[in-house]
CSV table of C-alpha atoms in Angstrom, one decimal:
chain,number,residue,atom,x,y,z
A,1,MET,CA,-27.1,-51.3,-38.9
A,2,GLN,CA,-28.1,-47.6,-38.3
A,3,ASP,CA,-27.4,-45.2,-41.0
A,4,ASP,CA,-25.4,-42.4,-39.3
A,5,SER,CA,-26.2,-40.1,-42.2
A,6,LEU,CA,-29.9,-40.1,-41.2
A,7,GLN,CA,-29.2,-39.4,-37.5
A,8,ASP,CA,-30.6,-36.2,-36.1
A,9,VAL,CA,-27.6,-33.9,-35.4
A,10,SER,CA,-29.6,-30.9,-34.2
A,11,MET,CA,-29.0,-29.5,-30.7
A,12,TYR,CA,-31.4,-28.4,-27.9
A,13,PHE,CA,-30.7,-25.9,-25.2
A,14,SER,CA,-32.1,-25.7,-21.7
A,15,ALA,CA,-32.2,-22.2,-20.2
A,16,SER,CA,-32.8,-23.5,-16.7
A,17,ARG,CA,-29.7,-25.7,-16.9
A,18,THR,CA,-27.7,-23.6,-19.4
A,19,HIS,CA,-26.8,-26.9,-21.0
A,20,PHE,CA,-27.0,-28.3,-24.5
A,21,TYR,CA,-28.6,-31.7,-25.4
A,22,PRO,CA,-28.2,-33.6,-28.7
A,23,ALA,CA,-31.5,-34.5,-30.3
A,24,ALA,CA,-30.1,-37.9,-31.2
A,25,LEU,CA,-30.1,-38.8,-27.5
A,26,ARG,CA,-33.5,-37.3,-26.6
A,27,GLU,CA,-35.2,-40.7,-26.2
A,28,GLN,CA,-32.5,-41.9,-23.8
A,29,TYR,CA,-32.7,-38.7,-21.7
A,30,GLN,CA,-36.5,-39.0,-21.6
A,31,ALA,CA,-36.3,-42.6,-20.6
A,32,ASN,CA,-34.2,-41.6,-17.6
A,33,GLY,CA,-36.4,-38.6,-16.9
A,34,ARG,CA,-33.6,-36.2,-17.6
A,35,TRP,CA,-34.8,-34.3,-20.7
A,36,PRO,CA,-35.5,-30.7,-19.6
A,37,ASP,CA,-39.0,-29.3,-20.0
A,38,ASP,CA,-37.6,-26.0,-21.4
A,39,ALA,CA,-35.4,-27.5,-24.0
A,40,VAL,CA,-35.5,-25.5,-27.3
A,41,GLU,CA,-33.9,-26.3,-30.6
A,42,VAL,CA,-31.0,-24.0,-31.5
A,43,SER,CA,-29.2,-23.3,-34.7
A,44,ASP,CA,-25.8,-24.8,-35.5
A,45,GLU,CA,-24.4,-21.3,-35.2
A,46,ASP,CA,-25.6,-20.9,-31.6
A,47,TRP,CA,-24.3,-24.4,-30.8
A,48,GLN,CA,-20.9,-23.5,-32.2
A,49,THR,CA,-20.8,-20.2,-30.5
A,50,TYR,CA,-22.1,-21.1,-27.1
A,51,GLY,CA,-21.5,-24.8,-26.9
A,52,GLN,CA,-18.2,-25.2,-28.6
A,53,SER,CA,-16.4,-21.9,-28.0
A,54,GLU,CA,-14.7,-20.4,-24.9
A,55,PRO,CA,-16.6,-17.5,-23.4
A,56,PRO,CA,-15.2,-14.0,-23.5
A,57,GLU,CA,-13.3,-12.8,-20.4
A,58,GLY,CA,-15.5,-12.3,-17.4
A,59,MET,CA,-18.5,-14.0,-19.1
A,60,GLN,CA,-20.2,-17.4,-18.9
A,61,ARG,CA,-23.0,-19.2,-20.8
A,62,GLY,CA,-26.5,-18.2,-19.8
A,63,ALA,CA,-29.9,-17.6,-21.4
A,64,ASP,CA,-31.6,-14.5,-22.7
A,65,GLU,CA,-35.3,-13.5,-22.1
A,66,ASN,CA,-36.4,-16.0,-24.8
A,67,GLY,CA,-34.6,-18.9,-23.3
A,68,MET,CA,-31.8,-18.9,-26.0
A,69,PRO,CA,-28.1,-19.3,-25.2
A,70,THR,CA,-26.1,-16.1,-24.7
A,71,TRP,CA,-23.0,-14.9,-22.8
A,72,VAL,CA,-23.8,-13.3,-19.5
A,73,PRO,CA,-21.5,-11.7,-16.9
A,74,ILE,CA,-20.0,-14.1,-14.3
A,75,PRO,CA,-21.8,-13.1,-11.1
A,76,PRO,CA,-19.6,-11.8,-8.3
A,77,PRO,CA,-18.9,-14.3,-5.5
A,78,ALA,CA,-21.1,-14.3,-2.4
A,79,LEU,CA,-19.8,-12.1,0.4
A,80,PRO,CA,-18.6,-15.0,2.6
A,81,GLU,CA,-16.7,-16.5,-0.3
A,82,LEU,CA,-15.2,-13.1,-1.2
A,83,ALA,CA,-14.1,-12.6,2.4
A,84,LYS,CA,-12.6,-16.1,2.4
A,85,ARG,CA,-10.6,-15.3,-0.7
A,86,LYS,CA,-9.4,-12.0,0.8
A,87,ARG,CA,-8.2,-13.7,3.9
A,88,GLY,CA,-6.3,-16.1,1.8
A,89,GLU,CA,-4.6,-13.2,-0.1
A,90,ILE,CA,-3.6,-11.7,3.3
A,91,ASP,CA,-2.2,-15.1,4.5
A,92,ASP,CA,-0.2,-15.3,1.3
A,93,ALA,CA,1.1,-11.8,1.6
A,94,ARG,CA,2.0,-12.4,5.3
A,95,ASP,CA,3.9,-15.6,4.4
A,96,SER,CA,5.8,-13.7,1.7
A,97,ALA,CA,6.8,-11.1,4.2
A,98,PHE,CA,8.0,-13.8,6.5
A,99,ALA,CA,10.0,-15.3,3.7
A,100,ALA,CA,11.6,-11.9,2.8
A,101,GLY,CA,13.2,-11.7,6.2
A,102,LEU,CA,14.7,-8.6,7.9
A,103,GLU,CA,17.7,-6.8,6.5
A,104,TYR,CA,20.2,-6.3,9.4
A,105,ASP,CA,23.5,-4.5,9.8
A,106,PHE,CA,26.4,-6.5,11.1
A,107,ASP,CA,29.1,-3.9,11.8
A,108,GLY,CA,28.7,-2.4,8.4
A,109,GLU,CA,27.9,-5.6,6.5
A,110,LYS,CA,24.3,-6.2,5.4
A,111,ASP,CA,22.7,-9.6,5.7
A,112,VAL,CA,19.1,-10.8,6.1
A,113,ILE,CA,17.7,-12.4,9.2
A,114,GLN,CA,15.5,-15.1,7.9
A,115,THR,CA,12.0,-15.1,9.5
A,116,ARG,CA,10.2,-18.0,7.9
A,117,PRO,CA,8.2,-20.3,10.3
A,118,GLN,CA,11.1,-22.7,10.7
A,119,ASP,CA,13.4,-19.8,11.4
A,120,GLN,CA,11.1,-18.3,14.1
A,121,ILE,CA,11.7,-21.3,16.3
A,122,ASN,CA,15.5,-20.9,16.0
A,123,LEU,CA,15.2,-17.2,16.8
A,124,LEU,CA,13.2,-17.9,19.9
A,125,GLY,CA,15.8,-20.4,21.0
A,126,LEU,CA,18.7,-18.0,20.4
A,127,SER,CA,16.8,-15.3,22.2
A,128,ALA,CA,16.3,-17.5,25.2
A,129,LYS,CA,20.0,-18.5,25.2
A,130,ALA,CA,21.2,-15.0,25.0
A,131,GLN,CA,19.0,-13.8,27.8
A,132,ARG,CA,20.1,-16.7,30.0
A,133,LEU,CA,23.8,-15.8,29.5
A,134,ILE,CA,23.1,-12.1,30.2
A,135,THR,CA,21.2,-13.0,33.4
A,136,ALA,CA,24.1,-15.3,34.4
A,137,GLY,CA,26.5,-12.3,34.1
A,138,GLN,CA,28.1,-13.5,30.8
A,139,PRO,CA,27.0,-10.9,28.3
A,140,GLU,CA,30.3,-11.3,26.3
A,141,ALA,CA,29.8,-15.0,25.8
A,142,THR,CA,29.4,-15.8,22.1
A,143,LEU,CA,26.8,-17.5,20.1
A,144,SER,CA,26.8,-18.4,16.4
A,145,PHE,CA,24.3,-16.9,13.9
A,146,ARG,CA,23.9,-17.6,10.2
A,147,GLY,CA,21.8,-15.3,8.0
A,148,ALA,CA,20.6,-15.7,4.5
A,149,SER,CA,24.1,-15.2,3.2
A,150,ASN,CA,25.1,-18.5,4.9
A,151,ILE,CA,28.0,-16.8,6.7
A,152,ASN,CA,28.6,-17.8,10.3
A,153,ARG,CA,28.9,-14.8,12.6
A,154,GLU,CA,30.0,-15.0,16.3
A,155,LEU,CA,27.9,-12.6,18.3
A,156,THR,CA,28.0,-11.8,22.0
A,157,ALA,CA,25.0,-12.6,24.1
A,158,GLU,CA,24.1,-8.9,24.1
A,159,GLN,CA,24.4,-8.6,20.4
A,160,MET,CA,22.4,-11.8,19.9
A,161,ASP,CA,19.7,-10.4,22.2
A,162,THR,CA,19.5,-7.2,20.2
A,163,LEU,CA,19.3,-9.1,16.9
A,164,THR,CA,16.6,-11.5,18.1
A,165,MET,CA,14.6,-8.7,19.6
A,166,ALA,CA,14.7,-6.9,16.3
A,167,ALA,CA,13.7,-10.0,14.4
A,168,LEU,CA,10.9,-10.8,16.8
A,169,GLY,CA,9.7,-7.2,16.6
A,170,HIS,CA,9.7,-7.5,12.8
A,171,LEU,CA,7.6,-10.7,13.1
A,172,GLU,CA,5.2,-9.0,15.5
A,173,GLU,CA,4.7,-6.1,13.0
A,174,ILE,CA,3.8,-8.6,10.3
A,175,PHE,CA,1.4,-10.4,12.5
A,176,GLN,CA,-0.2,-7.2,13.6
A,177,ARG,CA,-0.5,-6.1,10.0
A,178,SER,CA,-2.2,-9.4,9.1
A,179,TRP,CA,-4.6,-9.2,12.0
A,180,ALA,CA,-5.6,-5.7,11.2
A,181,ARG,CA,-6.4,-6.6,7.6
A,182,LYS,CA,-8.4,-9.6,8.6
A,183,ASP,CA,-10.3,-7.5,11.2
A,184,ALA,CA,-11.1,-5.0,8.4
A,185,ILE,CA,-12.4,-7.9,6.2
A,186,ASP,CA,-14.6,-9.2,9.1
A,187,ALA,CA,-16.0,-5.7,9.8
A,188,ALA,CA,-16.8,-5.2,6.1
A,189,LEU,CA,-18.4,-8.7,5.9
A,190,ALA,CA,-20.6,-7.9,9.0
A,191,ALA,CA,-21.7,-4.7,7.3
A,192,GLU,CA,-22.3,-6.5,4.0
A,193,ASP,CA,-19.9,-4.1,2.4
A,194,ARG,CA,-18.6,-5.7,-0.8
A,195,GLU,CA,-16.5,-2.7,-1.7
A,196,GLY,CA,-15.0,-2.6,1.7
A,197,ILE,CA,-13.9,-6.3,1.5
A,198,GLU,CA,-12.5,-5.7,-2.0
A,199,ALA,CA,-10.5,-2.7,-0.8
A,200,VAL,CA,-8.5,-4.6,1.8
A,201,VAL,CA,-5.0,-5.1,0.5
A,202,TRP,CA,-1.7,-6.0,2.3
């Protein structure tokens, strides 16, 4: 039986891989051709600090000029990745704007026209119905509408047409805002302008 008390507990560090290797497993690593050529023995303090502890905010494990472990700044993302993240942020902000809806005045009573993706289909349907009734000479015919308050309201075709046009205009503004931000991201990416990409906000 192997005496664990005699086992080598020292640690090695590879600067090229920024990884620690236990001396006790050196033979196994070497047998598999996985022991790094630049492995250097490190103190227990370095092992505890850089191998067992969480890095400070914005830092990651790296190597100094002597190949010893140290904390180094996390490099900024590549420009395509940064642009991708920014587009995601714009998509999230656009969806939040859709979810917020449009406040609307119903004869002095405030309610919110919901403009989520599933609501957009309903708004298009109500708009088409209202316009058909108006075209058919029935502008006073009524249609039911329910806003965020879950109160049913009976609106004339003309009123419904006005409401849906306002809602669809609101949606168009959100889409235009999203497209403009994404165009700005694409332009900054093409110009390799990191600050320009980072500056784009909703």
